[in-house]
């Protein structure tokens, strides 16, 4: 519930309405699971606003599939067929992005990641979506495949109403600095500690 | 990704398969927002498994609506019409639960909460759902409207494959103790700190 109290009023020359609707850069980071789950939960709210959702998963395998993918694909279909909610695009790096004519190699992840970011940059510059989920995007940043300064520059200069949600461990400090909202999910108690293994419907 | 390493093998007489499929009691607690968002994100995965989802929101107003409600109702409709995913029921305490013939008063929240829990208890005993989201359920526990010991007893004795996800601040210690997985989302940086107000599509 929106019950938070504003603690300071910034001297940024914006009206409350402008400030209220300022698009956010959100980072879900930290060592625990739940980062992507929380990001997709946020995207659900955007879908309900009729916003166009673009998900870009920087994962190594195209076979990797989380339950959220099917759910969002179903919601995208609801939009296409009935007009309810927003449009949904879901892209995975895996063995080559779906928009790319280049056959994926499953070997040159660095090149795939660079290509993914180039496309996201184009879309942001064209204001293609209202919600971007860049899932596991911190890894190509961490490994130096994609230039952090360029990412921060593109994200901070983005126009219109484009919310960007980035997930992954070890978000670089420059990204944290640029973000409006940084969340970390902390484990207090986890079944893995008690010998529980990952299970369908819960972990993926 | 299910990459967690099991650190200990418990002496509980269960096989790995049994342990893998053990239904979980999950608590999302802590002072920050994001608890419900994360819970609904988990429920998305359950929906994709074809599991029956029952959401019970212990909120004061029936008018209060988060984006997830519309999204899950749409997913429930997808299930009803195409068979994809799981069935979805979404109930709010507000001015009386939808199954109740008693007109809600918006004044006797304690009685409403007790009635809500009685219904959830019946459903758990009848194995009505495979995923229960008891949203904001910690509050009636905290305020003493519902007996914590009874809740823990019903939850720990539940049979079959019933995952239960509970959200809310100040989860009672007995509930934390009984839970398999307790998650807390920590704010590192939040726009409210910078005078940002809650906004549609993000906060609800």
Tab-separated table of C-alpha atoms in Angstrom:
chain	number	residue	atom	x	y	z
A	1	UNK	CA	0.000	0.000	0.000
A	2	UNK	CA	1.253	3.477	-0.769
A	3	UNK	CA	1.509	4.446	2.846
A	4	UNK	CA	5.104	5.686	2.837
A	5	UNK	CA	5.720	9.141	4.131
A	6	UNK	CA	7.806	11.494	2.100
A	7	UNK	CA	10.633	12.568	4.333
A	8	UNK	CA	12.047	15.412	2.304
A	9	UNK	CA	10.755	17.598	-0.497
A	10	UNK	CA	13.453	17.899	-3.123
A	11	UNK	CA	14.403	21.209	-4.675
A	12	UNK	CA	14.275	19.854	-8.195
A	13	UNK	CA	11.788	22.271	-9.702
A	14	UNK	CA	9.291	19.455	-10.392
A	15	UNK	CA	5.662	19.528	-9.381
A	16	UNK	CA	4.358	16.737	-7.185
A	17	UNK	CA	2.556	15.307	-10.182
A	18	UNK	CA	5.702	15.307	-12.281
A	19	UNK	CA	7.615	13.739	-9.445
A	20	UNK	CA	4.898	11.180	-8.880
A	21	UNK	CA	5.064	10.020	-12.454
A	22	UNK	CA	8.796	10.118	-12.855
A	23	UNK	CA	9.824	6.824	-14.432
A	24	UNK	CA	12.016	4.716	-12.178
A	25	UNK	CA	15.270	2.900	-12.546
A	26	UNK	CA	15.012	-0.043	-10.167
A	27	UNK	CA	17.772	-2.479	-9.257
A	28	UNK	CA	17.097	-5.784	-7.492
A	29	UNK	CA	20.439	-7.044	-6.320
A	30	UNK	CA	22.038	-9.082	-3.543
A	31	UNK	CA	23.101	-12.683	-3.123
A	32	UNK	CA	19.685	-14.201	-2.530
A	33	UNK	CA	17.127	-15.612	-4.884
A	34	UNK	CA	13.917	-13.729	-5.305
A	35	UNK	CA	15.402	-10.864	-7.301
A	36	UNK	CA	13.776	-11.829	-10.592
A	37	UNK	CA	10.585	-12.935	-8.873
A	38	UNK	CA	10.244	-9.504	-7.315
A	39	UNK	CA	11.023	-7.795	-10.624
A	40	UNK	CA	8.364	-9.797	-12.456
A	41	UNK	CA	5.936	-9.005	-9.648
A	42	UNK	CA	6.517	-5.313	-10.327
A	43	UNK	CA	6.048	-5.883	-14.046
A	44	UNK	CA	2.618	-7.417	-13.318
A	45	UNK	CA	1.478	-4.056	-12.005
A	46	UNK	CA	2.750	-2.354	-15.127
A	47	UNK	CA	0.912	-4.888	-17.287
A	48	UNK	CA	-2.293	-4.015	-15.467
A	49	UNK	CA	-1.732	-0.338	-16.335
A	50	UNK	CA	-1.741	-1.305	-19.991
A	51	UNK	CA	1.963	-0.646	-20.306
A	52	UNK	CA	4.083	-2.379	-22.898
A	53	UNK	CA	6.405	-4.829	-21.141
A	54	UNK	CA	9.763	-5.849	-22.597
A	55	UNK	CA	11.666	-8.614	-20.814
A	56	UNK	CA	15.277	-9.312	-21.754
A	57	UNK	CA	16.862	-12.240	-19.983
A	58	UNK	CA	20.639	-12.344	-20.069
A	59	UNK	CA	20.739	-16.078	-19.427
A	60	UNK	CA	23.111	-18.579	-20.962
A	61	UNK	CA	20.606	-21.133	-22.129
A	62	UNK	CA	17.496	-20.565	-24.217
A	63	UNK	CA	16.136	-23.723	-22.588
A	64	UNK	CA	16.108	-22.100	-19.190
A	65	UNK	CA	12.530	-21.124	-18.544
A	66	UNK	CA	10.902	-19.714	-15.445
A	67	UNK	CA	7.192	-19.967	-14.745
A	68	UNK	CA	6.889	-16.220	-15.135
A	69	UNK	CA	7.701	-16.523	-18.828
A	70	UNK	CA	4.626	-18.615	-19.586
A	71	UNK	CA	2.466	-16.452	-17.339
A	72	UNK	CA	3.586	-13.246	-19.050
A	73	UNK	CA	3.217	-14.791	-22.490
A	74	UNK	CA	-0.359	-15.682	-21.505
A	75	UNK	CA	-0.941	-12.107	-20.305
A	76	UNK	CA	0.477	-10.787	-23.573
A	77	UNK	CA	-2.020	-12.961	-25.414
A	78	UNK	CA	-4.821	-11.589	-23.237
A	79	UNK	CA	-3.719	-8.126	-24.337
A	80	UNK	CA	-3.550	-9.073	-28.017
A	81	UNK	CA	-6.944	-10.753	-27.976
A	82	UNK	CA	-8.980	-8.570	-25.632
A	83	UNK	CA	-7.063	-5.327	-25.215
A	84	UNK	CA	-6.809	-5.822	-21.461
A	85	UNK	CA	-3.448	-5.002	-19.921
A	86	UNK	CA	-0.273	-4.303	-21.817
A	87	UNK	CA	1.606	-5.949	-24.661
A	88	UNK	CA	4.378	-8.338	-23.655
A	89	UNK	CA	7.622	-9.217	-25.393
A	90	UNK	CA	9.923	-11.763	-23.780
A	91	UNK	CA	13.419	-12.247	-25.176
A	92	UNK	CA	16.174	-14.545	-24.008
A	93	UNK	CA	19.826	-14.365	-24.885
A	94	UNK	CA	20.319	-18.123	-24.783
A	95	UNK	CA	21.442	-19.302	-28.181
A	96	UNK	CA	20.874	-15.976	-29.880
A	97	UNK	CA	18.175	-13.344	-29.395
A	98	UNK	CA	14.926	-13.917	-31.250
A	99	UNK	CA	15.253	-10.679	-33.254
A	100	UNK	CA	18.734	-11.618	-34.454
A	101	UNK	CA	19.406	-13.364	-37.730
A	102	UNK	CA	22.722	-14.514	-36.361
A	103	UNK	CA	22.545	-18.114	-35.210
A	104	UNK	CA	23.395	-18.316	-31.558
A	105	UNK	CA	26.498	-20.205	-30.631
A	106	UNK	CA	25.934	-20.788	-26.914
A	107	UNK	CA	29.659	-20.094	-26.822
A	108	UNK	CA	30.173	-16.393	-27.397
A	109	UNK	CA	28.050	-15.034	-24.585
A	110	UNK	CA	29.956	-11.755	-24.594
A	111	UNK	CA	28.953	-11.032	-28.194
A	112	UNK	CA	25.364	-12.075	-27.456
A	113	UNK	CA	25.224	-9.780	-24.439
A	114	UNK	CA	26.592	-6.845	-26.433
A	115	UNK	CA	23.989	-7.463	-29.125
A	116	UNK	CA	21.246	-7.627	-26.488
A	117	UNK	CA	22.252	-4.328	-24.970
A	118	UNK	CA	22.488	-2.657	-28.407
A	119	UNK	CA	18.881	-3.651	-29.082
A	120	UNK	CA	17.703	-2.478	-25.652
A	121	UNK	CA	19.496	0.828	-26.227
A	122	UNK	CA	17.701	1.264	-29.568
A	123	UNK	CA	14.364	0.498	-27.947
A	124	UNK	CA	14.944	2.930	-25.087
A	125	UNK	CA	15.913	5.626	-27.547
A	126	UNK	CA	12.749	4.875	-29.525
A	127	UNK	CA	10.626	4.603	-26.354
A	128	UNK	CA	9.479	1.154	-27.413
A	129	UNK	CA	8.301	-0.058	-23.994
A	130	UNK	CA	7.075	1.378	-20.743
A	131	UNK	CA	8.562	-1.365	-18.584
A	132	UNK	CA	11.905	-3.015	-19.300
A	133	UNK	CA	12.994	-5.968	-17.205
A	134	UNK	CA	16.706	-6.562	-17.788
A	135	UNK	CA	16.980	-9.866	-15.991
A	136	UNK	CA	20.453	-10.996	-14.880
A	137	UNK	CA	21.831	-7.935	-16.615
A	138	UNK	CA	24.409	-7.208	-13.913
A	139	UNK	CA	26.557	-10.164	-15.009
A	140	UNK	CA	27.653	-8.873	-18.439
A	141	UNK	CA	28.349	-5.566	-16.693
A	142	UNK	CA	30.391	-7.262	-14.011
A	143	UNK	CA	32.360	-9.266	-16.528
A	144	UNK	CA	33.148	-6.156	-18.549
A	145	UNK	CA	31.288	-7.284	-21.675
A	146	UNK	CA	29.105	-4.197	-21.643
A	147	UNK	CA	30.380	-0.781	-20.637
A	148	UNK	CA	28.760	0.345	-17.388
A	149	UNK	CA	29.294	4.037	-18.124
A	150	UNK	CA	27.449	3.717	-21.436
A	151	UNK	CA	24.555	1.886	-19.777
A	152	UNK	CA	24.253	4.514	-17.059
A	153	UNK	CA	24.422	7.267	-19.642
A	154	UNK	CA	21.658	5.754	-21.794
A	155	UNK	CA	19.466	4.998	-18.780
A	156	UNK	CA	19.779	8.401	-17.172
A	157	UNK	CA	19.137	10.165	-20.484
A	158	UNK	CA	16.075	8.094	-21.343
A	159	UNK	CA	12.993	10.095	-22.210
A	160	UNK	CA	9.258	9.642	-21.769
A	161	UNK	CA	7.713	7.171	-19.357
A	162	UNK	CA	10.061	4.210	-19.351
A	163	UNK	CA	10.555	2.223	-16.165
A	164	UNK	CA	13.634	0.010	-16.112
A	165	UNK	CA	14.081	-2.875	-13.685
A	166	UNK	CA	17.480	-4.565	-13.537
A	167	UNK	CA	18.242	-7.757	-11.626
A	168	UNK	CA	21.360	-9.693	-10.720
A	169	UNK	CA	24.055	-9.971	-8.095
A	170	UNK	CA	26.863	-7.489	-7.650
A	171	UNK	CA	25.281	-4.503	-9.360
A	172	UNK	CA	28.112	-2.073	-10.145
A	173	UNK	CA	28.304	1.002	-7.884
A	174	UNK	CA	27.704	3.401	-10.796
A	175	UNK	CA	24.410	1.639	-11.516
A	176	UNK	CA	23.380	1.710	-7.843
A	177	UNK	CA	24.230	5.399	-7.778
A	178	UNK	CA	22.064	6.094	-10.840
A	179	UNK	CA	19.103	4.028	-9.604
A	180	UNK	CA	16.025	5.496	-7.947
A	181	UNK	CA	15.175	2.338	-6.055
A	182	UNK	CA	17.528	-0.430	-5.000
A	183	UNK	CA	16.120	-3.485	-3.307
A	184	UNK	CA	17.835	-6.446	-1.784
A	185	UNK	CA	16.067	-9.576	-0.609
A	186	UNK	CA	17.547	-11.073	2.498
A	187	UNK	CA	17.164	-14.630	3.569
A	188	UNK	CA	16.245	-15.076	7.171
A	189	UNK	CA	15.687	-18.800	6.793
A	190	UNK	CA	15.890	-20.941	3.680
A	191	UNK	CA	15.028	-24.579	3.022
A	192	UNK	CA	18.401	-25.126	1.307
A	193	UNK	CA	19.879	-24.785	4.784
A	194	UNK	CA	17.857	-27.793	5.862
A	195	UNK	CA	18.847	-29.923	2.876
A	196	UNK	CA	15.814	-28.968	0.785
A	197	UNK	CA	16.454	-28.972	-2.944
A	198	UNK	CA	15.047	-26.574	-5.488
A	199	UNK	CA	11.596	-27.523	-6.682
A	200	UNK	CA	9.350	-26.876	-9.622
A	201	UNK	CA	6.844	-24.080	-9.160
A	202	UNK	CA	8.924	-22.579	-6.386
A	203	UNK	CA	12.416	-22.073	-7.735
A	204	UNK	CA	11.536	-21.830	-11.406
B	1	UNK	CA	18.181	-20.407	-11.178
B	2	UNK	CA	18.244	-23.434	-8.928
B	3	UNK	CA	21.953	-23.204	-8.363
B	4	UNK	CA	21.926	-23.318	-4.580
B	5	UNK	CA	24.077	-25.907	-2.933
B	6	UNK	CA	22.597	-28.062	-0.245
B	7	UNK	CA	24.782	-27.570	2.796
B	8	UNK	CA	23.509	-30.357	4.986
B	9	UNK	CA	21.556	-33.550	4.416
B	10	UNK	CA	18.859	-33.820	7.054
B	11	UNK	CA	18.210	-37.028	8.970
B	12	UNK	CA	14.474	-36.862	8.399
B	13	UNK	CA	13.954	-40.216	6.749
B	14	UNK	CA	12.737	-38.594	3.523
B	15	UNK	CA	14.069	-39.376	0.083
B	16	UNK	CA	15.510	-36.548	-1.983
B	17	UNK	CA	12.401	-36.650	-4.156
B	18	UNK	CA	10.107	-36.369	-1.169
B	19	UNK	CA	12.191	-33.570	0.190
B	20	UNK	CA	12.274	-31.831	-3.162
B	21	UNK	CA	8.513	-31.800	-3.377
B	22	UNK	CA	7.788	-30.938	0.211
B	23	UNK	CA	5.255	-28.131	0.200
B	24	UNK	CA	6.616	-24.926	1.662
B	25	UNK	CA	5.448	-22.467	4.230
B	26	UNK	CA	6.930	-19.153	3.123
B	27	UNK	CA	6.858	-15.891	5.051
B	28	UNK	CA	7.671	-12.549	3.437
B	29	UNK	CA	8.126	-10.094	6.263
B	30	UNK	CA	10.060	-6.957	7.200
B	31	UNK	CA	9.334	-3.253	7.159
B	32	UNK	CA	9.811	-2.669	3.439
B	33	UNK	CA	7.376	-2.792	0.592
B	34	UNK	CA	7.821	-5.542	-1.932
B	35	UNK	CA	6.584	-8.342	0.317
B	36	UNK	CA	3.317	-8.867	-1.530
B	37	UNK	CA	4.945	-8.245	-4.888
B	38	UNK	CA	7.425	-11.016	-4.193
B	39	UNK	CA	4.660	-13.340	-2.966
B	40	UNK	CA	2.606	-12.804	-6.108
B	41	UNK	CA	5.740	-13.371	-8.172
B	42	UNK	CA	6.072	-16.786	-6.532
B	43	UNK	CA	2.398	-17.500	-7.164
B	44	UNK	CA	2.977	-16.848	-10.887
B	45	UNK	CA	5.286	-19.843	-10.967
B	46	UNK	CA	2.645	-21.964	-9.280
B	47	UNK	CA	0.056	-20.810	-11.811
B	48	UNK	CA	2.342	-21.966	-14.591
B	49	UNK	CA	2.481	-25.418	-12.977
B	50	UNK	CA	-1.290	-25.626	-13.280
B	51	UNK	CA	-1.738	-25.271	-9.557
B	52	UNK	CA	-4.904	-23.860	-8.055
B	53	UNK	CA	-4.130	-20.450	-6.556
B	54	UNK	CA	-6.118	-19.011	-3.655
B	55	UNK	CA	-5.357	-15.429	-2.647
B	56	UNK	CA	-6.788	-14.057	0.592
B	57	UNK	CA	-6.057	-10.418	1.254
B	58	UNK	CA	-6.520	-9.279	4.832
B	59	UNK	CA	-6.962	-5.654	3.816
B	60	UNK	CA	-9.368	-3.172	5.334
B	61	UNK	CA	-10.988	-1.911	2.190
B	62	UNK	CA	-12.541	-3.915	-0.609
B	63	UNK	CA	-11.755	-0.962	-2.833
B	64	UNK	CA	-8.051	-1.442	-2.384
B	65	UNK	CA	-6.818	-3.114	-5.514
B	66	UNK	CA	-3.317	-3.918	-6.609
B	67	UNK	CA	-2.362	-4.515	-10.222
B	68	UNK	CA	-1.640	-8.126	-9.413
B	69	UNK	CA	-5.322	-8.737	-8.752
B	70	UNK	CA	-6.347	-7.905	-12.311
B	71	UNK	CA	-3.391	-9.807	-13.714
B	72	UNK	CA	-4.234	-12.942	-11.718
B	73	UNK	CA	-7.913	-12.665	-12.552
B	74	UNK	CA	-6.876	-12.550	-16.226
B	75	UNK	CA	-4.689	-15.619	-15.707
B	76	UNK	CA	-7.571	-17.399	-13.983
B	77	UNK	CA	-9.700	-16.662	-17.023
B	78	UNK	CA	-6.971	-18.048	-19.290
B	79	UNK	CA	-7.162	-21.227	-17.222
B	80	UNK	CA	-10.952	-21.414	-17.363
B	81	UNK	CA	-11.069	-20.820	-21.098
B	82	UNK	CA	-8.028	-22.678	-22.389
B	83	UNK	CA	-6.907	-24.982	-19.598
B	84	UNK	CA	-3.475	-23.349	-19.474
B	85	UNK	CA	-2.080	-22.701	-16.004
B	86	UNK	CA	-4.005	-23.018	-12.777
B	87	UNK	CA	-7.350	-21.821	-11.497
B	88	UNK	CA	-7.313	-18.565	-9.549
B	89	UNK	CA	-9.537	-17.366	-6.707
B	90	UNK	CA	-8.933	-13.914	-5.259
B	91	UNK	CA	-10.721	-12.909	-2.074
B	92	UNK	CA	-10.491	-9.690	-0.095
B	93	UNK	CA	-11.603	-9.099	3.437
B	94	UNK	CA	-12.643	-5.518	2.800
B	95	UNK	CA	-16.311	-5.123	3.557
B	96	UNK	CA	-16.962	-8.828	3.949
B	97	UNK	CA	-15.502	-11.834	2.151
B	98	UNK	CA	-17.120	-12.775	-1.137
B	99	UNK	CA	-18.146	-16.224	0.151
B	100	UNK	CA	-19.870	-14.737	3.192
B	101	UNK	CA	-23.576	-13.925	3.322
B	102	UNK	CA	-22.880	-11.528	6.154
B	103	UNK	CA	-22.786	-7.967	4.913
B	104	UNK	CA	-19.435	-6.458	5.667
B	105	UNK	CA	-19.382	-3.596	8.085
B	106	UNK	CA	-15.954	-2.090	7.394
B	107	UNK	CA	-15.989	-1.664	11.159
B	108	UNK	CA	-15.547	-5.081	12.732
B	109	UNK	CA	-12.291	-6.082	11.102
B	110	UNK	CA	-11.536	-8.541	13.890
B	111	UNK	CA	-14.687	-10.563	13.133
B	112	UNK	CA	-13.947	-10.393	9.398
B	113	UNK	CA	-10.406	-11.622	9.956
B	114	UNK	CA	-11.595	-14.516	12.126
B	115	UNK	CA	-14.106	-15.485	9.441
B	116	UNK	CA	-11.383	-15.322	6.784
B	117	UNK	CA	-9.086	-17.600	8.716
B	118	UNK	CA	-11.936	-20.080	9.428
B	119	UNK	CA	-12.520	-20.386	5.675
B	120	UNK	CA	-8.813	-20.767	4.916
B	121	UNK	CA	-8.579	-23.448	7.588
B	122	UNK	CA	-11.487	-25.353	5.982
B	123	UNK	CA	-9.845	-25.095	2.580
B	124	UNK	CA	-6.487	-26.303	3.868
B	125	UNK	CA	-8.158	-29.234	5.575
B	126	UNK	CA	-9.975	-30.012	2.316
B	127	UNK	CA	-6.835	-29.426	0.234
B	128	UNK	CA	-8.703	-26.925	-1.894
B	129	UNK	CA	-5.686	-25.130	-3.352
B	130	UNK	CA	-2.063	-25.815	-4.083
B	131	UNK	CA	-0.905	-22.251	-3.457
B	132	UNK	CA	-2.358	-20.021	-0.755
B	133	UNK	CA	-1.292	-16.397	-0.577
B	134	UNK	CA	-2.355	-14.978	2.786
B	135	UNK	CA	-1.594	-11.351	2.074
B	136	UNK	CA	-1.180	-9.011	5.071
B	137	UNK	CA	-2.088	-11.936	7.292
B	138	UNK	CA	0.456	-11.074	9.978
B	139	UNK	CA	-1.626	-8.109	11.152
B	140	UNK	CA	-4.641	-9.995	12.574
B	141	UNK	CA	-2.104	-12.301	14.214
B	142	UNK	CA	-0.197	-9.368	15.675
B	143	UNK	CA	-3.351	-7.736	16.961
B	144	UNK	CA	-4.486	-10.961	18.621
B	145	UNK	CA	-7.607	-11.379	16.490
B	146	UNK	CA	-6.511	-14.805	15.320
B	147	UNK	CA	-4.693	-17.261	17.556
B	148	UNK	CA	-1.123	-17.787	16.364
B	149	UNK	CA	-0.833	-21.225	17.949
B	150	UNK	CA	-3.917	-22.433	16.075
B	151	UNK	CA	-2.589	-21.080	12.779
B	152	UNK	CA	0.785	-22.756	13.284
B	153	UNK	CA	-0.926	-25.998	14.249
B	154	UNK	CA	-3.159	-26.031	11.147
B	155	UNK	CA	-0.295	-25.045	8.849
B	156	UNK	CA	2.175	-27.601	10.157
B	157	UNK	CA	-0.438	-30.373	10.044
B	158	UNK	CA	-1.550	-29.578	6.495
B	159	UNK	CA	-1.553	-32.532	4.142
B	160	UNK	CA	-0.915	-33.048	0.449
B	161	UNK	CA	0.840	-30.517	-1.746
B	162	UNK	CA	-0.201	-27.149	-0.388
B	163	UNK	CA	2.232	-24.249	-0.484
B	164	UNK	CA	1.377	-21.358	1.801
B	165	UNK	CA	2.853	-17.875	1.392
B	166	UNK	CA	2.196	-15.327	4.130
B	167	UNK	CA	3.057	-11.634	3.933
B	168	UNK	CA	3.090	-8.725	6.354
B	169	UNK	CA	5.253	-6.926	8.849
B	170	UNK	CA	6.141	-8.266	12.257
B	171	UNK	CA	5.491	-11.947	11.622
B	172	UNK	CA	5.166	-13.611	15.048
B	173	UNK	CA	8.175	-15.686	16.165
B	174	UNK	CA	6.127	-18.909	16.271
B	175	UNK	CA	5.252	-18.447	12.608
B	176	UNK	CA	8.866	-17.710	11.657
B	177	UNK	CA	9.883	-20.827	13.555
B	178	UNK	CA	7.356	-22.975	11.679
B	179	UNK	CA	8.239	-21.546	8.243
B	180	UNK	CA	10.505	-23.268	5.742
B	181	UNK	CA	11.505	-20.061	4.012
B	182	UNK	CA	11.518	-16.569	5.459
B	183	UNK	CA	12.409	-13.671	3.214
B	184	UNK	CA	12.861	-10.032	3.985
B	185	UNK	CA	13.287	-7.342	1.366
B	186	UNK	CA	15.675	-4.622	2.369
B	187	UNK	CA	15.736	-1.165	0.962
B	188	UNK	CA	19.122	0.060	-0.036
B	189	UNK	CA	17.774	3.197	-1.662
B	190	UNK	CA	14.178	4.272	-2.118
B	191	UNK	CA	12.630	7.180	-4.028
B	192	UNK	CA	10.498	8.107	-1.004
B	193	UNK	CA	13.770	9.242	0.556
B	194	UNK	CA	14.170	11.731	-2.259
B	195	UNK	CA	10.641	13.088	-1.996
B	196	UNK	CA	9.189	10.739	-4.617
B	197	UNK	CA	5.552	9.837	-4.024
B	198	UNK	CA	3.912	6.498	-4.663
B	199	UNK	CA	2.831	6.026	-8.254
B	200	UNK	CA	0.417	3.933	-10.213
B	201	UNK	CA	1.878	0.808	-11.767
B	202	UNK	CA	4.755	0.847	-9.318
B	203	UNK	CA	3.288	0.977	-5.841
B	204	UNK	CA	-0.082	-0.598	-6.632
